[in-house]
Coordinates of C-alpha atoms and ligand atoms in Angstrom, one line a residue:
M1 CA -131.1 -29.0 -130.3
K2 CA -133.7 -28.0 -127.7
T3 CA -132.9 -24.9 -125.6
E4 CA -133.0 -26.9 -122.4
D5 CA -130.2 -29.2 -123.7
L6 CA -127.8 -26.3 -124.5
I7 CA -124.6 -25.9 -122.5
F8 CA -122.7 -22.8 -123.6
Y9 CA -118.9 -22.2 -123.6
Q10 CA -118.0 -18.6 -124.3
I11 CA -114.9 -18.0 -126.4
Y12 CA -113.0 -14.6 -126.6
P13 CA -111.3 -15.2 -130.0
K14 CA -108.3 -12.9 -129.5
S15 CA -107.4 -14.7 -126.2
F16 CA -108.4 -18.4 -126.8
C17 CA -105.6 -19.8 -129.0
D18 CA -102.9 -18.1 -131.1
S19 CA -102.3 -20.4 -134.2
N20 CA -99.8 -18.2 -136.0
G21 CA -97.6 -16.8 -133.2
D22 CA -98.5 -13.2 -133.7
G23 CA -99.6 -12.9 -130.0
V24 CA -103.3 -12.7 -130.8
G25 CA -105.8 -15.5 -130.6
D26 CA -107.5 -16.4 -133.9
L27 CA -110.2 -18.5 -135.5
R28 CA -107.7 -21.1 -136.7
G29 CA -106.6 -21.4 -133.1
I30 CA -110.2 -22.2 -132.0
L31 CA -110.4 -24.8 -134.8
S32 CA -107.3 -26.5 -133.4
K33 CA -109.0 -26.8 -130.0
I34 CA -112.4 -28.3 -131.0
D35 CA -111.5 -31.6 -129.4
Y36 CA -110.7 -29.8 -126.1
I37 CA -114.1 -28.0 -126.3
K38 CA -115.9 -31.2 -127.3
N39 CA -114.3 -33.3 -124.5
L40 CA -115.5 -30.9 -121.9
G41 CA -119.0 -31.8 -123.1
V42 CA -120.4 -28.4 -123.9
N43 CA -122.6 -28.4 -127.0
A44 CA -122.8 -24.7 -127.9
V45 CA -120.3 -21.9 -128.3
W46 CA -120.8 -18.1 -127.9
L47 CA -118.2 -16.4 -129.9
T48 CA -117.6 -12.8 -128.8
P49 CA -117.1 -10.3 -131.7
C50 CA -114.5 -11.3 -134.3
F51 CA -115.6 -8.6 -136.8
K52 CA -113.5 -5.8 -138.3
T53 CA -112.7 -3.4 -135.4
P54 CA -110.2 -0.7 -134.3
N55 CA -110.2 -2.6 -131.0
V56 CA -111.0 0.3 -128.7
D57 CA -113.3 -2.0 -126.9
N58 CA -111.8 -5.3 -128.1
G59 CA -114.3 -5.9 -130.9
Y60 CA -117.4 -4.3 -129.4
D61 CA -116.6 -1.3 -131.6
I62 CA -117.4 -2.8 -135.0
S63 CA -116.4 -1.1 -138.3
D64 CA -117.7 -3.8 -140.6
Y65 CA -120.3 -6.4 -139.5
R66 CA -119.6 -8.6 -142.5
A67 CA -115.8 -8.8 -142.4
I68 CA -113.4 -10.5 -139.9
E69 CA -110.7 -8.6 -138.1
E70 CA -107.5 -9.4 -139.9
S71 CA -105.5 -10.5 -136.8
V72 CA -108.3 -13.0 -135.9
G73 CA -108.8 -14.6 -139.3
T74 CA -110.9 -14.6 -142.4
L75 CA -114.5 -15.2 -143.5
D76 CA -113.4 -18.6 -144.8
D77 CA -112.0 -19.4 -141.3
L78 CA -115.3 -18.6 -139.7
D79 CA -117.2 -20.6 -142.3
E80 CA -114.9 -23.5 -141.5
L81 CA -115.3 -23.1 -137.8
I82 CA -119.1 -23.0 -138.1
E83 CA -118.9 -26.2 -140.2
K84 CA -116.5 -28.1 -137.9
L85 CA -118.4 -27.2 -134.7
H86 CA -121.6 -28.4 -136.3
E87 CA -119.9 -31.6 -137.4
N88 CA -119.0 -32.1 -133.7
G89 CA -122.6 -31.5 -132.6
I90 CA -121.7 -28.0 -131.3
A91 CA -124.0 -25.0 -132.0
I92 CA -122.4 -21.5 -132.5
I93 CA -124.0 -18.1 -131.8
L94 CA -122.3 -14.9 -132.7
D95 CA -122.3 -11.6 -130.7
L96 CA -124.7 -9.1 -132.3
V97 CA -123.6 -5.5 -131.3
A98 CA -126.6 -3.6 -132.5
N99 CA -126.7 -0.6 -130.2
H100 CA -123.6 1.1 -131.6
T101 CA -120.8 0.9 -134.2
S102 CA -117.2 2.0 -134.2
T103 CA -116.8 5.7 -135.3
E104 CA -114.6 4.1 -138.0
H105 CA -117.6 2.4 -139.5
K106 CA -118.4 3.8 -143.0
W107 CA -121.9 4.8 -141.8
F108 CA -120.5 7.0 -139.1
K109 CA -117.7 8.4 -141.3
E110 CA -120.5 9.6 -143.7
S111 CA -122.9 10.7 -140.9
R112 CA -120.4 13.1 -139.4
K113 CA -119.6 14.7 -142.7
S114 CA -122.6 17.1 -142.8
K115 CA -126.0 17.6 -141.3
D116 CA -127.7 16.7 -144.6
N117 CA -125.6 13.6 -145.3
P118 CA -127.9 10.6 -146.1
Y119 CA -126.3 8.7 -143.2
R120 CA -126.7 11.6 -140.7
D121 CA -129.8 10.0 -139.0
Y122 CA -128.1 6.7 -138.7
Y123 CA -126.7 8.1 -135.4
I124 CA -128.0 10.4 -132.7
W125 CA -126.9 14.1 -133.1
R126 CA -128.0 17.1 -131.1
E127 CA -126.9 20.8 -131.2
T128 CA -126.4 20.6 -127.4
P129 CA -126.6 17.6 -125.0
P130 CA -130.4 17.2 -124.2
N131 CA -129.6 15.5 -120.9
D132 CA -126.7 14.5 -118.7
W133 CA -126.6 10.8 -119.6
Q134 CA -123.2 9.3 -118.7
S135 CA -121.2 6.8 -120.6
S136 CA -120.8 3.3 -119.0
F137 CA -117.1 3.9 -119.3
G138 CA -117.2 7.3 -117.4
G139 CA -117.8 10.8 -118.5
S140 CA -120.6 12.4 -120.5
A141 CA -122.3 10.2 -123.1
W142 CA -122.4 13.2 -125.5
E143 CA -119.3 14.0 -127.6
L144 CA -118.9 17.3 -129.5
D145 CA -117.8 16.6 -133.1
G146 CA -115.9 19.3 -134.8
A147 CA -117.0 18.7 -138.4
T148 CA -120.6 19.9 -137.8
G149 CA -120.3 21.4 -134.3
E150 CA -122.9 19.0 -133.0
Y151 CA -122.9 16.3 -130.3
Y152 CA -123.4 12.6 -130.9
L153 CA -124.5 10.0 -128.3
H154 CA -122.1 7.2 -127.2
S155 CA -123.3 5.0 -124.3
F156 CA -119.8 3.5 -124.1
A157 CA -116.5 4.7 -125.4
I158 CA -116.3 7.9 -127.4
E159 CA -115.3 5.7 -130.4
Q160 CA -118.6 3.7 -130.1
A161 CA -121.4 5.8 -131.5
D162 CA -125.0 4.8 -130.7
L163 CA -127.1 3.9 -133.7
N164 CA -130.5 5.6 -134.1
W165 CA -132.9 2.8 -134.1
D166 CA -135.9 5.1 -134.7
N167 CA -134.5 5.4 -138.2
P168 CA -136.1 2.5 -140.3
K169 CA -132.9 2.4 -142.5
V170 CA -130.9 1.5 -139.4
R171 CA -133.3 -1.3 -138.5
E172 CA -133.1 -2.6 -142.1
E173 CA -129.3 -2.6 -142.0
M174 CA -129.2 -4.6 -138.8
K175 CA -131.9 -7.0 -140.0
A176 CA -129.6 -7.5 -143.1
V177 CA -126.7 -8.3 -140.7
V178 CA -128.8 -10.9 -138.9
D179 CA -129.9 -12.4 -142.3
F180 CA -126.2 -12.5 -143.5
W181 CA -124.9 -14.5 -140.5
L182 CA -127.9 -16.8 -140.3
A183 CA -127.5 -17.6 -144.0
R184 CA -123.9 -18.6 -143.2
G185 CA -125.2 -21.2 -140.8
V186 CA -124.9 -19.7 -137.3
D187 CA -127.5 -20.8 -134.8
G188 CA -128.3 -17.5 -133.2
F189 CA -127.0 -14.5 -131.3
R190 CA -126.0 -13.1 -128.0
C191 CA -127.3 -9.5 -128.3
D192 CA -125.1 -6.9 -126.8
V193 CA -126.9 -4.3 -124.5
L194 CA -130.0 -5.0 -126.5
D195 CA -132.2 -3.0 -124.0
L196 CA -130.4 0.2 -125.0
I197 CA -131.5 0.3 -128.6
S198 CA -134.7 2.2 -127.9
K199 CA -134.0 5.5 -126.1
D200 CA -136.4 7.0 -123.6
W201 CA -135.5 10.7 -123.6
K202 CA -137.6 11.3 -120.4
K203 CA -135.3 9.0 -118.3
N204 CA -132.1 10.1 -116.6
E205 CA -130.2 7.3 -118.2
N206 CA -130.3 5.3 -121.4
G207 CA -132.3 2.1 -121.5
S208 CA -135.6 0.3 -122.2
G209 CA -137.2 2.9 -124.4
P210 CA -140.8 2.8 -125.5
R211 CA -140.2 0.9 -128.8
L212 CA -137.7 -1.7 -127.5
H213 CA -139.9 -4.7 -127.9
E214 CA -141.2 -3.6 -131.3
Y215 CA -137.6 -3.3 -132.5
I216 CA -136.6 -6.7 -131.1
R217 CA -139.6 -8.3 -132.8
E218 CA -138.8 -6.7 -136.1
L219 CA -135.1 -7.7 -135.8
F220 CA -135.8 -11.4 -135.4
D221 CA -139.1 -11.6 -137.3
G222 CA -139.4 -14.9 -139.1
Y223 CA -136.6 -16.6 -137.1
T224 CA -137.7 -16.9 -133.5
D225 CA -139.0 -20.5 -133.8
R226 CA -135.6 -21.8 -135.1
I227 CA -132.7 -19.8 -133.6
F228 CA -131.4 -19.2 -130.1
T229 CA -131.1 -15.6 -128.9
V230 CA -130.0 -14.3 -125.6
G231 CA -130.3 -10.6 -124.8
E232 CA -127.8 -8.9 -122.6
C233 CA -130.3 -6.7 -120.8
W234 CA -129.1 -5.0 -117.6
S235 CA -132.8 -3.9 -117.1
A236 CA -134.1 -7.5 -117.2
N237 CA -135.5 -8.8 -114.0
A238 CA -138.0 -11.4 -112.7
K239 CA -140.9 -9.2 -113.6
N240 CA -140.1 -8.1 -117.1
A241 CA -138.3 -11.2 -118.4
K242 CA -141.6 -12.5 -119.9
L243 CA -141.8 -9.3 -122.0
F244 CA -138.6 -10.3 -123.6
C245 CA -138.9 -14.1 -123.7
G246 CA -142.6 -15.1 -123.4
K247 CA -143.5 -17.7 -126.0
D248 CA -146.1 -15.4 -127.5
R249 CA -143.7 -12.4 -127.7
K250 CA -141.6 -13.6 -130.7
E251 CA -138.6 -11.8 -129.3
L252 CA -135.8 -13.7 -127.5
T253 CA -135.2 -17.2 -126.3
T254 CA -133.8 -15.9 -123.0
V255 CA -132.0 -13.0 -121.3
F256 CA -129.0 -12.4 -119.2
A257 CA -129.8 -10.7 -115.9
F258 CA -127.1 -9.6 -113.6
K259 CA -128.5 -9.1 -110.1
H260 CA -126.9 -12.3 -108.8
L261 CA -123.5 -10.8 -109.5
C262 CA -124.1 -8.4 -106.6
V263 CA -122.3 -5.5 -108.3
E264 CA -124.5 -2.7 -107.0
K265 CA -121.5 -0.9 -105.6
G266 CA -119.7 -1.1 -108.9
R267 CA -117.2 -3.5 -110.3
F268 CA -114.2 -1.8 -108.6
H269 CA -115.7 -2.0 -105.1
V270 CA -113.3 -4.5 -103.4
E271 CA -115.6 -6.7 -101.4
K272 CA -116.6 -10.4 -101.8
P273 CA -120.3 -10.7 -102.0
A274 CA -121.9 -13.0 -99.3
L275 CA -122.3 -16.4 -101.0
D276 CA -125.8 -16.9 -99.5
E277 CA -126.9 -13.6 -101.1
V278 CA -125.5 -14.6 -104.4
V279 CA -127.3 -18.0 -104.4
R280 CA -130.5 -16.4 -103.1
R281 CA -130.6 -14.2 -106.2
V282 CA -129.8 -17.2 -108.5
S283 CA -132.6 -19.0 -106.8
D284 CA -135.1 -16.1 -107.0
W285 CA -134.3 -15.9 -110.8
Q286 CA -134.8 -19.6 -111.1
L287 CA -138.2 -19.5 -109.4
A288 CA -139.4 -16.4 -111.3
L289 CA -138.5 -17.8 -114.8
Q290 CA -139.8 -21.2 -113.9
E291 CA -143.1 -19.6 -113.0
A292 CA -143.1 -17.7 -116.3
N293 CA -142.1 -20.9 -118.2
I294 CA -139.0 -19.3 -119.6
P295 CA -135.5 -20.9 -119.7
A296 CA -133.3 -19.0 -117.2
T297 CA -129.7 -18.2 -117.9
V298 CA -127.2 -19.3 -115.3
F299 CA -123.7 -17.9 -115.2
F300 CA -121.0 -16.4 -113.0
E301 CA -118.4 -15.5 -115.6
N302 CA -118.1 -13.8 -119.0
H303 CA -115.7 -11.4 -120.7
D304 CA -116.8 -8.5 -118.6
Q305 CA -116.7 -10.2 -115.2
P306 CA -113.7 -10.9 -113.0
R307 CA -113.0 -14.6 -112.3
S308 CA -115.7 -16.0 -110.0
V309 CA -113.3 -18.2 -108.0
S310 CA -111.5 -14.9 -107.0
R311 CA -114.5 -12.6 -106.6
I312 CA -117.0 -15.1 -105.0
G313 CA -115.0 -18.2 -104.1
D314 CA -111.5 -18.6 -102.5
D315 CA -108.7 -18.6 -105.0
E316 CA -106.0 -19.5 -102.6
K317 CA -106.8 -22.2 -99.9
Y318 CA -110.0 -23.5 -101.6
R319 CA -109.5 -22.8 -105.3
Y320 CA -110.4 -26.4 -106.5
E321 CA -113.4 -26.6 -104.1
S322 CA -114.8 -23.2 -104.8
A323 CA -114.3 -23.5 -108.6
T324 CA -116.1 -26.8 -108.6
L325 CA -118.9 -25.6 -106.3
L326 CA -119.5 -22.6 -108.5
G327 CA -119.5 -24.8 -111.5
G328 CA -122.1 -27.0 -109.9
V329 CA -124.3 -24.0 -109.2
V330 CA -124.1 -23.0 -112.9
L331 CA -124.5 -26.5 -114.4
L332 CA -127.1 -28.1 -112.1
H333 CA -129.8 -25.4 -112.1
R334 CA -132.7 -25.1 -114.5
G335 CA -132.2 -23.3 -117.8
V336 CA -129.2 -22.5 -120.0
P337 CA -125.8 -22.6 -118.4
F338 CA -122.9 -20.4 -119.7
L339 CA -119.2 -21.0 -118.9
M340 CA -116.4 -18.6 -119.8
Q341 CA -113.2 -19.9 -121.3
G342 CA -110.8 -20.7 -118.5
Q343 CA -113.5 -21.2 -115.9
E344 CA -113.3 -24.9 -116.5
I345 CA -109.7 -25.0 -115.2
G346 CA -110.5 -22.8 -112.2
M347 CA -108.7 -19.7 -113.5
T348 CA -108.4 -16.9 -111.0
N349 CA -107.9 -13.2 -111.4
S350 CA -104.4 -12.0 -112.3
R351 CA -102.5 -9.7 -109.9
H352 CA -100.6 -6.9 -111.6
N353 CA -98.9 -4.0 -109.8
D354 CA -98.5 -1.6 -112.7
I355 CA -101.3 0.2 -114.7
G356 CA -99.3 -0.5 -117.8
K357 CA -100.3 -4.1 -117.6
F358 CA -104.0 -3.3 -118.2
N359 CA -105.8 -2.8 -121.5
D360 CA -109.5 -2.5 -120.9
V361 CA -111.1 0.8 -121.8
E362 CA -113.4 0.7 -118.8
S363 CA -110.5 0.1 -116.4
M364 CA -108.2 2.7 -118.0
N365 CA -110.9 5.4 -117.9
F366 CA -111.6 4.5 -114.3
Y367 CA -107.8 4.8 -113.5
R368 CA -107.5 8.2 -115.3
A369 CA -110.6 9.5 -113.5
N370 CA -109.2 8.5 -110.1
V371 CA -105.4 8.7 -110.3
G372 CA -104.2 11.3 -107.7
K373 CA -107.5 11.0 -105.8
I374 CA -107.1 7.4 -104.7
P375 CA -103.7 6.1 -103.7
E376 CA -102.0 4.3 -106.7
A377 CA -101.8 0.9 -104.9
E378 CA -105.5 1.0 -103.9
L379 CA -106.4 2.0 -107.4
I380 CA -104.5 -1.0 -108.9
E381 CA -106.0 -3.3 -106.3
K382 CA -109.5 -2.2 -107.4
I383 CA -108.7 -2.9 -111.0
N384 CA -107.1 -6.3 -110.1
F385 CA -110.2 -7.2 -108.2
G386 CA -113.0 -6.1 -110.6
G387 CA -111.4 -5.3 -113.9
R388 CA -112.4 -6.8 -117.2
D389 CA -108.9 -7.8 -118.2
N390 CA -109.1 -10.7 -115.8
P391 CA -111.2 -13.0 -118.0
R392 CA -109.5 -11.8 -121.2
C393 CA -105.9 -12.9 -120.8
M394 CA -104.6 -15.6 -123.2
M395 CA -105.8 -19.1 -122.3
P396 CA -102.9 -20.7 -120.4
W397 CA -102.6 -23.9 -122.4
T398 CA -99.2 -24.7 -120.8
E399 CA -97.2 -23.1 -118.0
K400 CA -95.2 -21.1 -120.6
T401 CA -96.7 -17.6 -121.2
L402 CA -96.8 -16.1 -124.7
E403 CA -93.9 -13.5 -124.9
N404 CA -95.7 -11.3 -127.4
G405 CA -99.3 -11.6 -126.2
W406 CA -101.6 -8.7 -126.9
L407 CA -102.5 -8.6 -123.2
A408 CA -100.2 -9.1 -120.1
P409 CA -100.0 -12.8 -119.4
Y410 CA -102.0 -14.6 -116.7
T411 CA -99.9 -14.1 -113.5
R412 CA -100.7 -17.5 -112.1
Q413 CA -100.0 -19.4 -115.3
S414 CA -97.1 -21.4 -114.0
E415 CA -99.4 -23.2 -111.5
I416 CA -102.8 -22.9 -113.2
N417 CA -102.9 -24.0 -116.9
V418 CA -104.7 -26.5 -119.0
E419 CA -101.8 -29.0 -119.2
S420 CA -101.3 -29.1 -115.4
D421 CA -105.0 -29.2 -114.6
L422 CA -105.6 -32.1 -117.0
R423 CA -102.8 -34.0 -115.2
A424 CA -103.9 -33.1 -111.7
E425 CA -105.5 -35.7 -109.4
R426 CA -108.2 -33.1 -108.6
S427 CA -108.8 -31.6 -112.0
V428 CA -111.3 -28.8 -112.3
Y429 CA -111.7 -29.6 -116.0
G430 CA -112.4 -33.2 -115.0
F431 CA -115.0 -32.2 -112.5
Y432 CA -116.7 -29.8 -115.0
R433 CA -116.8 -32.7 -117.4
E434 CA -118.5 -34.9 -114.8
L435 CA -121.0 -32.1 -114.0
I436 CA -121.8 -31.7 -117.8
E437 CA -122.0 -35.5 -118.2
L438 CA -124.5 -35.7 -115.3
R439 CA -126.5 -32.8 -116.8
K440 CA -126.7 -34.6 -120.1
N441 CA -127.6 -38.0 -118.6
E442 CA -130.1 -36.9 -115.9
P443 CA -133.4 -35.6 -117.4
C444 CA -134.1 -34.0 -113.9
L445 CA -131.3 -31.5 -114.7
T446 CA -132.5 -30.4 -118.1
R447 CA -136.3 -31.0 -117.9
G448 CA -136.9 -31.1 -114.1
E449 CA -138.6 -28.7 -111.8
Y450 CA -136.4 -26.5 -109.6
I451 CA -137.2 -26.6 -105.9
R452 CA -135.4 -24.4 -103.3
K453 CA -135.2 -26.7 -100.2
E454 CA -133.0 -24.8 -97.8
L455 CA -131.0 -21.6 -97.9
T456 CA -129.2 -20.5 -94.7
P457 CA -126.2 -18.3 -94.2
S458 CA -124.1 -21.5 -94.2
Y459 CA -125.5 -23.7 -97.0
Y460 CA -128.0 -24.1 -99.8
I461 CA -129.9 -27.2 -100.8
F462 CA -132.0 -27.4 -104.0
E463 CA -133.8 -30.2 -105.8
R464 CA -134.5 -31.0 -109.4
A465 CA -137.5 -33.3 -109.9
Y466 CA -138.8 -35.0 -113.0
E467 CA -141.2 -37.9 -113.6
G468 CA -140.8 -39.4 -110.1
E469 CA -137.0 -39.0 -110.0
K470 CA -135.2 -36.4 -107.8
I471 CA -131.8 -35.0 -107.7
T472 CA -130.7 -33.1 -104.5
V473 CA -127.8 -30.7 -104.6
V474 CA -126.1 -29.6 -101.4
C475 CA -123.9 -26.5 -101.6
N476 CA -121.9 -25.6 -98.5
F477 CA -120.5 -22.1 -98.3
R478 CA -117.3 -20.9 -96.7
T479 CA -117.2 -22.6 -93.3
E480 CA -117.5 -26.1 -92.0
T481 CA -121.2 -26.9 -91.2
P482 CA -122.9 -29.7 -89.3
F483 CA -124.7 -32.0 -91.8
A484 CA -127.5 -34.4 -91.1
G485 CA -127.2 -36.0 -94.5
V486 CA -129.6 -36.4 -97.4
E487 CA -131.6 -39.4 -98.7
G488 CA -130.2 -40.9 -101.8
R489 CA -127.1 -42.2 -103.7
V490 CA -124.1 -39.8 -104.0
L491 CA -123.6 -39.1 -107.7
L492 CA -120.9 -36.4 -107.4
N493 CA -118.9 -34.9 -104.5
N494 CA -116.0 -32.4 -104.8
Y495 CA -114.5 -33.8 -101.6
P496 CA -113.3 -37.4 -101.1
E497 CA -116.2 -38.3 -98.8
V498 CA -119.4 -37.3 -97.1
G499 CA -118.7 -36.7 -93.4
E500 CA -120.7 -35.5 -90.4
T501 CA -119.9 -31.9 -91.4
L502 CA -120.0 -30.1 -94.8
K503 CA -116.5 -28.9 -95.7
P504 CA -115.8 -25.4 -97.1
Y505 CA -117.3 -25.1 -100.6
Q506 CA -118.4 -28.7 -100.6
L507 CA -120.8 -29.8 -103.3
I508 CA -122.6 -33.0 -103.1
V509 CA -125.1 -34.3 -105.7
Y510 CA -127.6 -37.1 -104.6
K511 CA -130.1 -39.1 -106.7
N512 CA -133.2 -40.3 -104.9
Ligands
ISL601 O1 -120.3 -4.9 -117.0 C1 -120.5 -3.7 -117.2 C2 -121.3 -2.9 -116.3 O2 -120.4 -2.3 -115.4 C3 -119.9 -3.1 -118.3 O3 -118.5 -3.5 -118.3 C4 -120.4 -3.5 -119.7 O4 -120.1 -2.4 -120.5 C5 -121.9 -3.7 -119.8 O5 -122.2 -4.9 -119.2 C6 -122.2 -3.8 -121.3 O6 -121.4 -4.9 -121.9 C7 -121.5 -5.1 -123.3 O7 -121.4 -3.9 -124.0 C8 -120.2 -3.1 -123.9 C9 -118.9 -4.0 -124.0 O8 -117.8 -3.2 -123.6 C10 -119.0 -5.2 -123.2 O9 -117.9 -6.1 -123.4 C11 -120.3 -6.0 -123.6 O10 -120.4 -7.2 -122.9 C12 -120.2 -2.2 -125.1 O11 -120.4 -2.9 -126.3

């Protein structure tokens, strides 16, 4: 399948579907929902980590890259899932967490034993911290380890030790992991914090070291013409994207950039970003990557982001309208669209009132660092608004919540669940299906040029043009706006009709 035809659906295995009633989603649960995934129309799945893990960071702390976490399934289950997805015309990429391992990984257990252990240089040890790098989850990124009295680097949780990519043995080990999964039939990888693997010790924070592109080339050498890879690179931007994804670079197919999420003030800053600013950044990314002849990624949600209909849209009065508008922005632009499980039914954030309902290490560290300094209610509000538990609650297949779920249930499940959405006259899933169907049937949307026509504080109009045909997409923001109309036949509209004004969060798609 060509990159421009891919439409991704991200699955968080421990929260997608629980097939054996233990309260944890599993691979057999995903197998039981392949028809649901196929009917949506997506043709690729990004599976977040399902490998052996102590679950400090819900699978992004891996203790064995070649074994499946027991509660999630077995290697045979994953082999069967790969096979069944392929039989249904759906590609599958796995999540390659190459920057760090769990401190329970056998490499780290050996490495910490002694300074002359053969695995010592698999990780980054210093007598004293050489800098004041901070962990993404708060606090110093250097942890003193009693066994040898030295510090090791952890860009994330203390239990996630950074690998030393300057060590050729580490590079060989990770290359072997890539070989192992490709040999089992996966179609590529989403590469976790890939721009952190090369350290630049002169910088005041980790990221984009001098050998980054060398290491990426080495990791995927021999595969780049036949697999799909997307790098999670917080340092990626319009200027350096071609260093990662240029055809001649033999590195990555594409990268995730994050500027459009408008999180400069941090995820726990409770403020909706201005919708015109969000789409301006989406548009700028589109123009830059089109200029560079690179497929852009387009997304609003993943397992780290709060639900877009809550953070960017309106999850009360205009939940259907804003969920379908945001879906249109993701699915009608140029490049590779990514949807997070639950986004297709317009899932919102949960609202909890007790810190005991949260699980995510980033949120819990934030709470512990601020409890007593920020009033409790305000602290909980911040975590409700921006926390990573929001996209990770169990998929609400019916209105009945799982009693023994590993994470607190979705607090709006009684009204927002798959069963009721599929029945609804205005089904978000139904609209996403139509958007995806349109994307598949209109070459303008997969092969066409992107043109920004109008972007005002009230609305955004863009076009997709290909071989004499043109699709025009009208996106209205939060208030009613006078509308002079657009040439063409209405292909899709998230309101019953086209009036003299654009309604809040109205999306209209025209063909000329
Ligand atoms: O979104 C973030 C920036 O505030 C962080 O939550 C996130 O840690 C960062 O985007 C890196 O994310 C990736 O690596 C982490 C893991 O916790 C995330 O789930 C993963 O997507 C460490 O592996």
